[in-house]
DNA sequence: ATTCCTTATTACTCCGACATATCGCTAGCA
DNA sequence: TGCTAGCGATATGTCGGAGTAATAAGGAAT
């Protein structure tokens, strides 16, 4: 799991080649893409803005032009910027951004995420996950149910306060998605879930969970096991609503 | 649509720059990313496969290492491949791919798209678009309605057989999405709609549309205008189901 | 059998040069 | 005066090569 999360990433503070101290395994262009991506997502560069030329920018970052260019290619691939000869590299309008790209989501949540954006994300989750639960109820097989059951057991053993517990939570939701036999659903929800995971950190830090989430998960599980699509959808809907409520409280509403 | 897809790219003898003939405006690394992306999506390279080294591959393509590397960065950004020193560049498992990335979708539909994948895409569309229509019914303002109305009029004037008509169709659906005031919904559905647009070409080529799609669109519009979320959802659901039916027929069931 | 270390391979980074496309200007024309 | 067409300046695009760093694999020592 790549933690793009929280290091200061002081690359461009001083001009004289302060070679970015980056954790091993992380490539230089990746670090630059991260830095630029966060800068764009946070609004430091607004849509329509033109970045300084390749030579100037790469020099100010203390890296070669190649590394900088590869970073820009990454941003281009995610729809954040567009480069043209003589015109320079400009930030694209927001509706061209691949907001559902895992990296873009991570960058968006590196800073303080826009409240409206988070709301939209939960709205999408509230649409997709209940529908996925309904499909899962119709298509799950014995293996799917076993994975869900094991994940529930793990959630009971550890609590959501531990990393193991949260991993089990993710595993449960992932099992539900996979049971839909729809790859696009899996990919989409995985991205959202990851992004929502970032907010969970806020939630945890704000206050301990006042409510026991296990019974709600069990309700989803039993509906899926029984093949009751409508009930599975309703139960999952309830789960997402509760998560949204918690996040709202944690983010100062 | 320019198809750079299949020139043998022979370096042959010495030299006269067998520069891949590519449409102007398209960068070389973009063309290579396209080529590789299509190759991966079509299964020519299976997950777990290792691509030949940078030097070998770039030489066999007749391009510099820089261009090849930038192309690989694009694929990496979309989750298709991963490269590590000494290990080489390997194709990632399918569940790591950003299947909802517009480019990835385009690459997937460049070859003959997998029938199961198309089914999953329509399933997702059948989940998202009706829900979006419901939200639009609650949040639309007068400007949204005017755009939808104009798009409907344009659809009536030109038919879906003309490019102008299809553009109006897209504009209508896009207006519905924008009326939800949810950026993530817009981005997601725009990607899907684009991909579905590729299949529409198949549909058109198979046979002329036997049914007049206008009344169904009008039903969606009127429900949204009336603020009737449930009816808007149902009407949109009907629209998507019909589209799926047509596509199924066109793709040989 | 396990652990540690050496080594070879590969991607990563950098550099400097040239090619190419595009924008903005200027001159010519209606 | 307004418009079009040519032209030059500039920033991105492409190239080839050299050197560095990271890692997987195999061998040595325990």
Coordinates of C-alpha atoms (C1' of nucleotides) in Angstrom, one line a residue:
Chain A
X1 CA 0.0 0.0 0.0
X2 CA 1.6 3.2 -1.0
X3 CA 1.3 5.9 1.6
X4 CA 1.1 9.0 -0.4
X5 CA -0.3 10.6 2.6
X6 CA 1.5 13.0 4.8
X7 CA 5.2 13.7 4.5
X8 CA 6.0 17.4 4.1
X9 CA 7.6 16.8 0.7
X10 CA 9.7 19.8 0.8
X11 CA 11.1 19.7 -2.7
X12 CA 11.1 23.2 -4.0
X13 CA 11.8 25.3 -1.0
X14 CA 15.3 26.4 -1.9
X15 CA 16.7 26.8 -5.4
X16 CA 20.1 25.2 -5.1
X17 CA 19.2 21.6 -5.8
X18 CA 17.9 20.4 -2.5
X19 CA 17.5 16.9 -3.9
X20 CA 14.2 15.7 -2.6
X21 CA 14.6 13.4 0.3
X22 CA 12.2 10.6 -0.6
X23 CA 11.6 7.3 1.0
X24 CA 13.2 4.3 -0.8
X25 CA 11.0 2.6 -3.4
X26 CA 9.6 5.9 -4.4
X27 CA 10.6 7.3 -7.7
X28 CA 11.7 10.9 -8.2
X29 CA 9.1 11.6 -10.8
X30 CA 6.5 10.1 -8.6
X31 CA 7.4 12.4 -5.8
X32 CA 7.2 15.4 -8.2
X33 CA 3.8 14.2 -9.6
X34 CA 2.6 13.9 -6.0
X35 CA 3.7 17.4 -5.2
X36 CA 2.3 19.0 -8.3
X37 CA -0.9 17.0 -8.0
X38 CA -1.5 18.1 -4.4
X39 CA -0.8 21.7 -5.5
X40 CA -3.4 21.5 -8.2
X41 CA -6.0 19.7 -6.2
X42 CA -5.6 22.2 -3.3
X43 CA -6.2 25.0 -5.7
X44 CA -2.6 26.4 -5.5
X45 CA -2.7 26.2 -9.3
X46 CA -6.1 27.1 -10.6
X47 CA -7.6 25.7 -13.9
X48 CA -6.3 27.8 -16.8
X49 CA -3.1 28.7 -15.0
X50 CA 0.1 28.1 -17.0
X51 CA 3.1 26.4 -15.3
X52 CA 6.5 27.9 -15.8
X53 CA 8.5 26.4 -18.6
X54 CA 10.1 23.0 -18.3
X55 CA 13.6 24.3 -17.9
X56 CA 12.7 26.9 -15.4
X57 CA 10.4 24.6 -13.3
X58 CA 12.7 21.6 -13.3
X59 CA 15.6 23.8 -12.3
X60 CA 13.6 25.4 -9.5
X61 CA 12.8 21.9 -8.3
X62 CA 16.4 20.9 -8.5
X63 CA 15.7 18.0 -10.9
X64 CA 16.4 17.2 -14.5
X65 CA 14.0 18.0 -17.2
X66 CA 13.4 14.3 -17.9
X67 CA 12.2 13.7 -14.4
X68 CA 10.0 16.7 -14.5
X69 CA 8.6 15.8 -17.9
X70 CA 7.7 12.2 -16.7
X71 CA 5.9 13.7 -13.8
X72 CA 3.9 16.0 -16.1
X73 CA 3.0 12.9 -18.2
X74 CA 1.5 11.4 -15.2
X75 CA -0.6 14.4 -14.5
X76 CA -1.6 14.6 -18.1
X77 CA -2.7 10.9 -18.0
X78 CA -5.0 11.8 -15.1
X79 CA -6.4 14.7 -17.0
X80 CA -5.1 17.4 -14.7
X81 CA -2.9 19.3 -17.2
X82 CA -2.3 19.6 -20.9
X83 CA 0.9 20.6 -22.6
X84 CA 1.4 22.0 -26.0
X85 CA 4.4 23.4 -27.8
X86 CA 4.9 27.1 -27.4
X87 CA 1.8 27.3 -25.3
X88 CA 3.2 25.7 -22.2
X89 CA 1.6 23.4 -19.7
X90 CA -1.8 24.5 -18.4
X91 CA -4.1 23.2 -15.7
X92 CA -7.3 21.8 -17.3
X93 CA -10.8 22.7 -16.1
X94 CA -12.0 20.7 -13.2
X95 CA -14.5 18.6 -15.3
X96 CA -11.6 17.1 -17.2
X97 CA -9.9 15.8 -14.1
X98 CA -10.2 12.1 -13.4
X99 CA -11.7 12.6 -10.0
X100 CA -12.1 8.9 -9.5
X101 CA -8.5 8.0 -10.1
X102 CA -7.1 6.6 -6.8
X103 CA -4.0 8.9 -6.9
X104 CA -6.1 12.0 -7.6
X105 CA -8.4 11.1 -4.7
X106 CA -5.3 10.6 -2.5
X107 CA -4.0 14.0 -3.6
X108 CA -7.3 15.6 -2.9
X109 CA -7.3 14.2 0.6
X110 CA -3.7 15.1 1.3
X111 CA -4.8 18.7 2.0
X112 CA -8.0 19.5 3.7
X113 CA -10.6 18.0 1.5
X114 CA -13.3 20.3 0.2
X115 CA -16.5 19.6 2.1
X116 CA -18.7 19.6 -1.0
X117 CA -16.4 17.1 -2.7
X118 CA -16.6 14.8 0.2
X119 CA -20.4 15.1 0.2
X120 CA -20.5 14.2 -3.5
X121 CA -18.3 11.2 -2.8
X122 CA -20.5 9.9 -0.2
X123 CA -23.5 10.5 -2.4
X124 CA -21.9 8.4 -5.0
X125 CA -21.1 5.7 -2.5
X126 CA -24.7 5.8 -1.3
X127 CA -25.8 5.1 -4.8
X128 CA -23.3 2.4 -5.7
X129 CA -22.8 0.3 -2.6
X130 CA -26.5 -0.5 -1.9
X131 CA -27.0 -1.5 -5.5
X132 CA -23.8 -3.6 -5.3
X133 CA -25.2 -5.3 -2.2
X134 CA -28.4 -6.1 -4.0
X135 CA -26.4 -7.7 -6.9
X136 CA -24.2 -9.5 -4.4
X137 CA -27.3 -11.0 -2.8
X138 CA -28.3 -12.5 -6.2
X139 CA -24.9 -13.7 -7.3
X140 CA -22.9 -14.7 -4.3
X141 CA -21.6 -18.2 -3.9
X142 CA -20.5 -20.1 -0.9
X143 CA -16.9 -18.9 -1.1
X144 CA -18.0 -15.3 -1.1
X145 CA -20.1 -15.8 2.0
X146 CA -17.2 -17.5 3.8
X147 CA -14.9 -14.6 3.1
X148 CA -17.5 -12.1 4.4
X149 CA -18.1 -14.3 7.5
X150 CA -14.4 -14.5 8.3
X151 CA -14.1 -10.7 7.8
X152 CA -16.9 -10.1 10.2
X153 CA -15.3 -12.4 12.8
X154 CA -12.1 -10.5 12.5
X155 CA -13.9 -7.2 12.9
X156 CA -15.4 -8.6 16.1
X157 CA -12.1 -9.8 17.5
X158 CA -10.2 -6.6 16.8
X159 CA -12.2 -3.4 17.0
X160 CA -12.4 -0.7 14.4
X161 CA -9.9 1.2 16.5
X162 CA -7.1 -1.2 15.4
X163 CA -5.6 -1.4 12.0
X164 CA -6.4 -5.1 11.8
X165 CA -10.0 -4.3 12.5
X166 CA -10.2 -1.6 9.8
X167 CA -8.5 -4.1 7.3
X168 CA -11.2 -6.6 8.1
X169 CA -13.8 -3.9 7.5
X170 CA -12.3 -3.2 4.1
X171 CA -12.1 -6.9 3.4
X172 CA -15.8 -7.3 4.1
X173 CA -16.9 -4.5 1.8
X174 CA -14.5 -5.7 -0.9
X175 CA -15.9 -9.2 -0.7
X176 CA -19.4 -7.8 -1.2
X177 CA -18.2 -6.0 -4.3
X178 CA -16.4 -9.0 -5.7
X179 CA -19.6 -11.0 -5.2
X180 CA -21.3 -8.8 -7.8
X181 CA -19.1 -10.3 -10.5
X182 CA -18.7 -6.8 -11.9
X183 CA -15.1 -5.5 -12.3
X184 CA -16.1 -1.9 -12.9
X185 CA -18.1 -1.9 -9.7
X186 CA -15.1 -3.3 -7.8
X187 CA -12.7 -0.7 -9.1
X188 CA -15.0 2.2 -8.6
X189 CA -16.0 1.3 -5.0
X190 CA -12.4 0.4 -4.1
X191 CA -11.3 3.9 -5.1
X192 CA -14.1 5.5 -3.1
X193 CA -13.5 3.3 -0.2
X194 CA -9.9 4.2 -0.1
X195 CA -10.7 7.9 -0.2
X196 CA -13.3 7.5 2.5
X197 CA -10.6 5.7 4.5
X198 CA -8.6 8.9 4.6
X199 CA -11.6 10.6 6.2
X200 CA -11.9 7.8 8.7
X201 CA -8.6 8.9 10.1
X202 CA -10.2 12.3 10.8
X203 CA -13.2 10.5 12.3
X204 CA -11.0 8.4 14.6
X205 CA -9.0 11.3 15.7
X206 CA -12.1 13.4 16.5
X207 CA -13.6 11.0 19.0
X208 CA -14.0 7.3 19.7
X209 CA -16.8 5.6 17.9
X210 CA -19.8 5.8 20.1
X211 CA -21.7 3.0 18.2
X212 CA -21.0 -0.6 17.7
X213 CA -20.9 -1.1 13.9
X214 CA -21.0 -4.9 14.0
X215 CA -24.8 -5.5 14.1
X216 CA -25.3 -3.3 11.0
X217 CA -22.6 -5.3 9.1
X218 CA -24.3 -8.5 10.2
X219 CA -27.6 -7.3 8.9
X220 CA -26.0 -6.8 5.5
X221 CA -24.3 -10.2 5.6
X222 CA -27.5 -12.0 6.5
X223 CA -29.5 -10.4 3.8
X224 CA -26.8 -11.3 1.2
X225 CA -26.7 -14.9 2.5
X226 CA -30.4 -15.1 2.3
X227 CA -30.4 -13.8 -1.2
X228 CA -32.7 -11.0 -0.3
X229 CA -31.6 -8.2 -2.7
X230 CA -34.0 -5.5 -1.4
X231 CA -33.1 -6.1 2.3
X232 CA -29.3 -6.2 1.4
X233 CA -29.7 -2.9 -0.4
X234 CA -31.5 -1.3 2.5
X235 CA -29.1 -2.6 5.1
X236 CA -26.1 -1.3 3.1
X237 CA -27.8 2.0 2.6
X238 CA -28.1 2.3 6.3
X239 CA -24.4 1.5 6.8
X240 CA -23.4 4.2 4.3
X241 CA -25.7 6.7 5.9
X242 CA -24.2 6.1 9.3
X243 CA -20.7 6.5 7.9
X244 CA -21.7 9.8 6.4
X245 CA -23.2 10.9 9.6
X246 CA -20.0 10.1 11.5
X247 CA -17.8 11.8 9.0
X248 CA -20.0 14.9 9.0
X249 CA -19.7 15.2 12.8
X250 CA -16.0 14.6 12.6
X251 CA -15.5 17.3 10.0
X252 CA -17.3 19.9 11.9
X253 CA -20.5 19.3 9.9
Chain B
X1 CA -10.7 8.7 -35.6
X2 CA -7.0 8.2 -36.3
X3 CA -5.9 4.7 -35.9
X4 CA -2.2 4.4 -35.4
X5 CA -2.7 0.9 -34.3
X6 CA -0.9 -1.4 -36.6
X7 CA 2.0 -0.3 -38.7
X8 CA 4.8 -2.8 -38.4
X9 CA 7.2 -0.1 -37.4
X10 CA 10.1 -1.4 -39.3
X11 CA 13.5 0.0 -38.7
X12 CA 14.6 -2.0 -41.6
X13 CA 17.9 -0.8 -42.7
X14 CA 19.5 2.3 -41.7
X15 CA 17.5 4.7 -41.4
X16 CA 15.4 7.2 -42.8
X17 CA 13.5 7.6 -39.7
X18 CA 10.7 5.2 -39.9
X19 CA 8.9 7.7 -37.7
X20 CA 5.5 6.2 -37.0
X21 CA 3.0 8.0 -39.1
X22 CA 0.8 9.6 -36.5
X23 CA -1.9 12.3 -36.9
X24 CA -0.7 15.8 -36.1
X25 CA -1.4 17.0 -32.6
X26 CA -0.7 13.6 -31.3
X27 CA 2.6 13.1 -29.4
X28 CA 4.9 10.2 -30.0
X29 CA 4.7 8.9 -26.4
X30 CA 1.0 9.2 -26.6
X31 CA 0.9 7.0 -29.6
X32 CA 3.1 4.4 -27.9
X33 CA 1.0 4.5 -24.8
X34 CA -2.1 3.9 -27.0
X35 CA -0.4 1.0 -28.8
X36 CA 0.7 -0.6 -25.5
X37 CA -2.5 0.1 -23.8
X38 CA -4.5 -1.6 -26.5
X39 CA -2.1 -4.5 -26.5
X40 CA -2.6 -4.9 -22.8
X41 CA -6.4 -4.4 -22.8
X42 CA -6.8 -6.9 -25.6
X43 CA -4.9 -9.5 -23.7
X44 CA -1.9 -9.5 -25.9
X45 CA 0.1 -9.0 -22.8
X46 CA -1.4 -10.9 -19.9
X47 CA -1.2 -9.8 -16.2
X48 CA 2.1 -10.9 -14.8
X49 CA 3.8 -10.8 -18.1
X50 CA 7.1 -8.9 -18.2
X51 CA 7.8 -6.5 -21.0
X52 CA 11.2 -6.5 -22.7
X53 CA 13.7 -4.1 -21.2
X54 CA 13.6 -0.4 -22.0
X55 CA 16.5 -0.5 -24.5
X56 CA 15.2 -3.5 -26.3
X57 CA 11.6 -2.4 -26.5
X58 CA 12.3 1.2 -27.4
X59 CA 14.7 0.0 -30.2
X60 CA 12.2 -2.5 -31.5
X61 CA 9.6 0.4 -31.7
X62 CA 12.1 2.6 -33.4
X63 CA 11.9 5.4 -30.8
X64 CA 14.1 6.8 -28.1
X65 CA 14.1 5.5 -24.6
X66 CA 12.7 8.9 -23.4
X67 CA 9.6 8.5 -25.5
X68 CA 9.1 4.9 -24.5
X69 CA 9.6 5.7 -20.8
X70 CA 7.1 8.5 -20.9
X71 CA 4.6 6.2 -22.4
X72 CA 5.2 3.7 -19.6
X73 CA 4.7 6.4 -17.1
X74 CA 1.3 7.0 -18.6
X75 CA 0.4 3.3 -18.3
X76 CA 1.7 3.2 -14.8
X77 CA -0.4 6.2 -13.9
X78 CA -3.4 4.3 -15.1
X79 CA -2.5 1.2 -13.1
X80 CA -1.8 -1.0 -16.0
X81 CA 1.8 -1.8 -15.4
X82 CA 4.5 -1.4 -12.7
X83 CA 8.2 -1.2 -13.2
X84 CA 11.0 -1.9 -10.7
X85 CA 14.7 -2.0 -11.2
X86 CA 16.1 -5.4 -11.9
X87 CA 12.6 -6.8 -12.1
X88 CA 11.5 -5.1 -15.2
X89 CA 8.1 -3.7 -16.2
X90 CA 5.3 -6.1 -15.6
X91 CA 1.6 -6.0 -16.3
X92 CA -0.5 -5.6 -13.2
X93 CA -3.5 -7.9 -12.3
X94 CA -6.7 -6.7 -13.8
X95 CA -8.1 -5.5 -10.5
X96 CA -5.4 -2.8 -10.3
X97 CA -6.4 -1.3 -13.6
X98 CA -8.3 2.0 -13.6
X99 CA -11.1 0.6 -15.7
X100 CA -13.0 3.8 -15.5
X101 CA -10.2 6.0 -16.9
X102 CA -11.4 7.4 -20.2
X103 CA -8.3 6.4 -22.0
X104 CA -8.4 2.9 -20.6
X105 CA -12.0 2.6 -21.7
X106 CA -11.2 3.9 -25.1
X107 CA -8.3 1.3 -25.4
X108 CA -10.7 -1.4 -24.3
X109 CA -13.1 -0.6 -27.0
X110 CA -10.4 -0.2 -29.7
X111 CA -10.3 -3.9 -30.1
X112 CA -13.5 -6.0 -29.9
X113 CA -14.7 -5.4 -26.4
X114 CA -15.3 -8.3 -24.1
X115 CA -19.0 -9.0 -23.8
X116 CA -18.9 -9.4 -20.1
X117 CA -17.1 -6.1 -19.6
X118 CA -19.7 -4.3 -21.7
X119 CA -22.4 -5.9 -19.6
X120 CA -20.8 -4.7 -16.4
X121 CA -20.5 -1.3 -17.8
X122 CA -24.2 -1.1 -18.6
X123 CA -24.9 -2.5 -15.2
X124 CA -23.0 0.3 -13.6
X125 CA -24.8 2.8 -15.9
X126 CA -28.1 1.3 -14.9
X127 CA -27.2 2.0 -11.3
X128 CA -25.8 5.4 -11.6
X129 CA -27.9 7.2 -14.2
X130 CA -31.3 6.6 -12.7
X131 CA -30.0 7.7 -9.3
X132 CA -28.6 10.8 -11.0
X133 CA -31.9 11.5 -12.7
X134 CA -33.6 11.4 -9.3
X135 CA -31.0 13.8 -7.8
X136 CA -31.4 16.1 -10.9
X137 CA -35.2 16.2 -10.3
X138 CA -34.6 17.6 -6.9
X139 CA -31.8 20.1 -7.6
X140 CA -32.3 21.3 -11.2
X141 CA -32.8 25.0 -11.8
X142 CA -34.3 26.8 -14.8
X143 CA -31.0 26.9 -16.7
X144 CA -30.6 23.2 -16.5
X145 CA -34.1 22.6 -17.8
X146 CA -33.5 25.0 -20.7
X147 CA -30.4 23.1 -21.8
X148 CA -32.2 19.8 -21.7
X149 CA -35.1 21.2 -23.6
X150 CA -32.8 22.6 -26.3
X151 CA -31.0 19.3 -26.5
X152 CA -34.2 17.5 -27.0
X153 CA -35.2 19.8 -29.8
X154 CA -31.9 19.2 -31.5
X155 CA -32.4 15.5 -31.2
X156 CA -35.8 15.8 -32.8
X157 CA -34.4 17.9 -35.7
X158 CA -31.5 15.7 -36.5
X159 CA -32.0 12.1 -35.8
X160 CA -29.7 9.8 -33.9
X161 CA -28.4 8.7 -37.3
X162 CA -26.5 11.9 -37.6
X163 CA -23.5 13.1 -35.6
X164 CA -25.3 16.2 -34.6
X165 CA -28.2 14.2 -33.3
X166 CA -25.9 12.0 -31.2
X167 CA -24.1 15.1 -29.9
X168 CA -27.5 16.4 -28.8
X169 CA -28.2 13.1 -27.1
X170 CA -24.9 13.3 -25.2
X171 CA -25.7 17.0 -24.3
X172 CA -29.0 15.9 -22.8
X173 CA -27.5 13.3 -20.6
X174 CA -24.7 15.6 -19.6
X175 CA -27.1 18.3 -18.6
X176 CA -29.0 15.8 -16.4
X177 CA -25.7 14.9 -14.8
X178 CA -24.6 18.5 -14.2
X179 CA -28.0 19.2 -12.7
X180 CA -27.1 16.8 -9.8
X181 CA -24.4 19.3 -8.7
X182 CA -22.1 16.4 -8.1
X183 CA -18.8 16.5 -9.9
X184 CA -17.9 12.9 -9.3
X185 CA -21.2 11.8 -10.8
X186 CA -20.5 13.9 -13.9
X187 CA -17.0 12.5 -14.4
X188 CA -18.0 8.9 -13.9
X189 CA -21.0 9.0 -16.2
X190 CA -19.2 11.0 -18.8
X191 CA -16.6 8.2 -18.9
X192 CA -19.2 5.5 -19.2
X193 CA -21.2 7.5 -21.7
X194 CA -18.1 7.9 -23.9
X195 CA -17.4 4.2 -23.8
X196 CA -21.0 3.4 -24.5
X197 CA -20.7 5.7 -27.4
X198 CA -18.2 3.4 -29.0
X199 CA -20.7 0.6 -28.8
X200 CA -23.3 2.8 -30.4
X201 CA -21.3 2.8 -33.5
X202 CA -21.7 -1.0 -33.6
X203 CA -25.3 -0.6 -32.9
X204 CA -25.8 1.8 -35.8
X205 CA -23.8 -0.3 -38.2
X206 CA -25.8 -3.4 -37.3
X207 CA -29.2 -2.0 -38.3
X208 CA -31.1 1.2 -38.2
X209 CA -32.9 2.0 -35.0
X210 CA -36.3 0.5 -35.1
X211 CA -37.7 2.6 -32.3
X212 CA -38.1 6.3 -31.8
X213 CA -36.1 7.3 -28.7
X214 CA -37.5 10.8 -28.4
X215 CA -40.6 9.9 -26.3
X216 CA -38.5 8.1 -23.7
X217 CA -36.2 11.1 -23.4
X218 CA -39.2 13.4 -23.1
X219 CA -40.5 11.3 -20.2
X220 CA -37.2 11.8 -18.4
X221 CA -37.3 15.5 -19.0
X222 CA -40.8 16.0 -17.8
X223 CA -40.2 14.1 -14.6
X224 CA -37.1 16.2 -13.9
X225 CA -39.0 19.4 -14.7
X226 CA -41.8 18.3 -12.4
X227 CA -39.4 17.5 -9.6
X228 CA -40.6 13.9 -9.5
X229 CA -37.5 12.0 -8.4
X230 CA -39.1 8.6 -8.4
X231 CA -40.5 9.0 -11.9
X232 CA -37.3 10.5 -13.2
X233 CA -35.4 7.5 -11.9
X234 CA -37.8 5.0 -13.4
X235 CA -37.9 6.8 -16.8
X236 CA -34.1 6.9 -17.0
X237 CA -33.9 3.3 -15.9
X238 CA -36.1 2.5 -18.8
X239 CA -33.9 4.5 -21.2
X240 CA -30.8 2.6 -20.1
X241 CA -32.5 -0.7 -20.3
X242 CA -33.5 0.0 -23.9
X243 CA -30.0 1.0 -24.8
X244 CA -28.7 -2.2 -23.3
X245 CA -31.2 -4.2 -25.2
X246 CA -30.1 -2.6 -28.5
X247 CA -26.5 -3.1 -27.8
X248 CA -27.1 -6.7 -26.9
X249 CA -28.8 -7.3 -30.2
X250 CA -26.1 -5.5 -32.1
X251 CA -23.3 -7.5 -30.5
X252 CA -24.8 -10.8 -31.4
X253 CA -26.8 -11.1 -28.2
Chain C
dA1 C1' 18.1 -25.1 6.5
dT2 C1' 18.7 -20.3 7.3
dT3 C1' 20.9 -16.0 7.1
dC4 C1' 23.8 -12.8 5.1
dC5 C1' 26.4 -10.9 1.4
dT6 C1' 28.0 -10.4 -3.3
dT7 C1' 26.9 -9.5 -7.9
dA8 C1' 24.8 -8.8 -12.2
dT9 C1' 20.9 -6.7 -14.3
dT10 C1' 17.6 -3.3 -14.8
dA11 C1' 15.3 0.7 -14.2
dC12 C1' 16.2 5.5 -12.8
dT13 C1' 18.3 10.0 -13.4
dC14 C1' 20.8 13.3 -15.6
dC15 C1' 22.7 16.1 -19.5
dG16 C1' 23.0 18.6 -23.9
dA17 C1' 21.6 18.9 -28.4
dC18 C1' 18.4 19.1 -32.2
dA19 C1' 13.6 18.8 -34.3
dT20 C1' 9.0 20.3 -34.5
dA21 C1' 4.8 22.6 -33.6
dT22 C1' 2.4 26.6 -32.2
dC23 C1' 1.5 31.4 -31.0
dG24 C1' 1.8 36.2 -32.0
dC25 C1' 3.4 39.6 -34.9
dT26 C1' 3.9 42.0 -39.2
dA27 C1' 3.2 43.0 -43.8
dG28 C1' 0.4 42.7 -47.6
dC29 C1' -4.1 42.9 -49.6
dA30 C1' -9.2 43.8 -50.3
Chain D
dT1 C1' -10.1 49.8 -41.6
dG2 C1' -10.4 45.0 -41.4
dC3 C1' -8.7 40.6 -42.7
dT4 C1' -5.5 37.0 -44.4
dA5 C1' -1.1 35.0 -45.1
dG6 C1' 3.5 34.5 -44.2
dC7 C1' 7.4 34.6 -40.8
dG8 C1' 10.1 34.3 -36.8
dA9 C1' 10.6 33.4 -31.8
dT10 C1' 9.8 30.2 -28.2
dA11 C1' 8.6 26.3 -25.6
dT12 C1' 7.6 21.6 -25.9
dG13 C1' 8.9 17.2 -28.1
dT14 C1' 12.4 13.8 -29.3
dC15 C1' 16.8 12.0 -29.3
dG16 C1' 21.3 9.4 -27.8
dG17 C1' 24.4 8.4 -24.3
dA18 C1' 26.5 8.2 -19.7
dG19 C1' 26.5 7.3 -15.0
dT20 C1' 23.8 6.1 -10.5
dA21 C1' 21.0 3.4 -7.6
dA22 C1' 18.0 -0.3 -6.4
dT23 C1' 16.8 -5.0 -6.3
dA24 C1' 16.3 -9.9 -7.4
dA25 C1' 19.0 -14.0 -7.6
dG26 C1' 22.6 -16.9 -6.5
dG27 C1' 26.4 -18.1 -3.6
dA28 C1' 28.9 -18.2 0.9
dA29 C1' 29.0 -18.6 5.8
dT30 C1' 26.7 -19.9 10.0

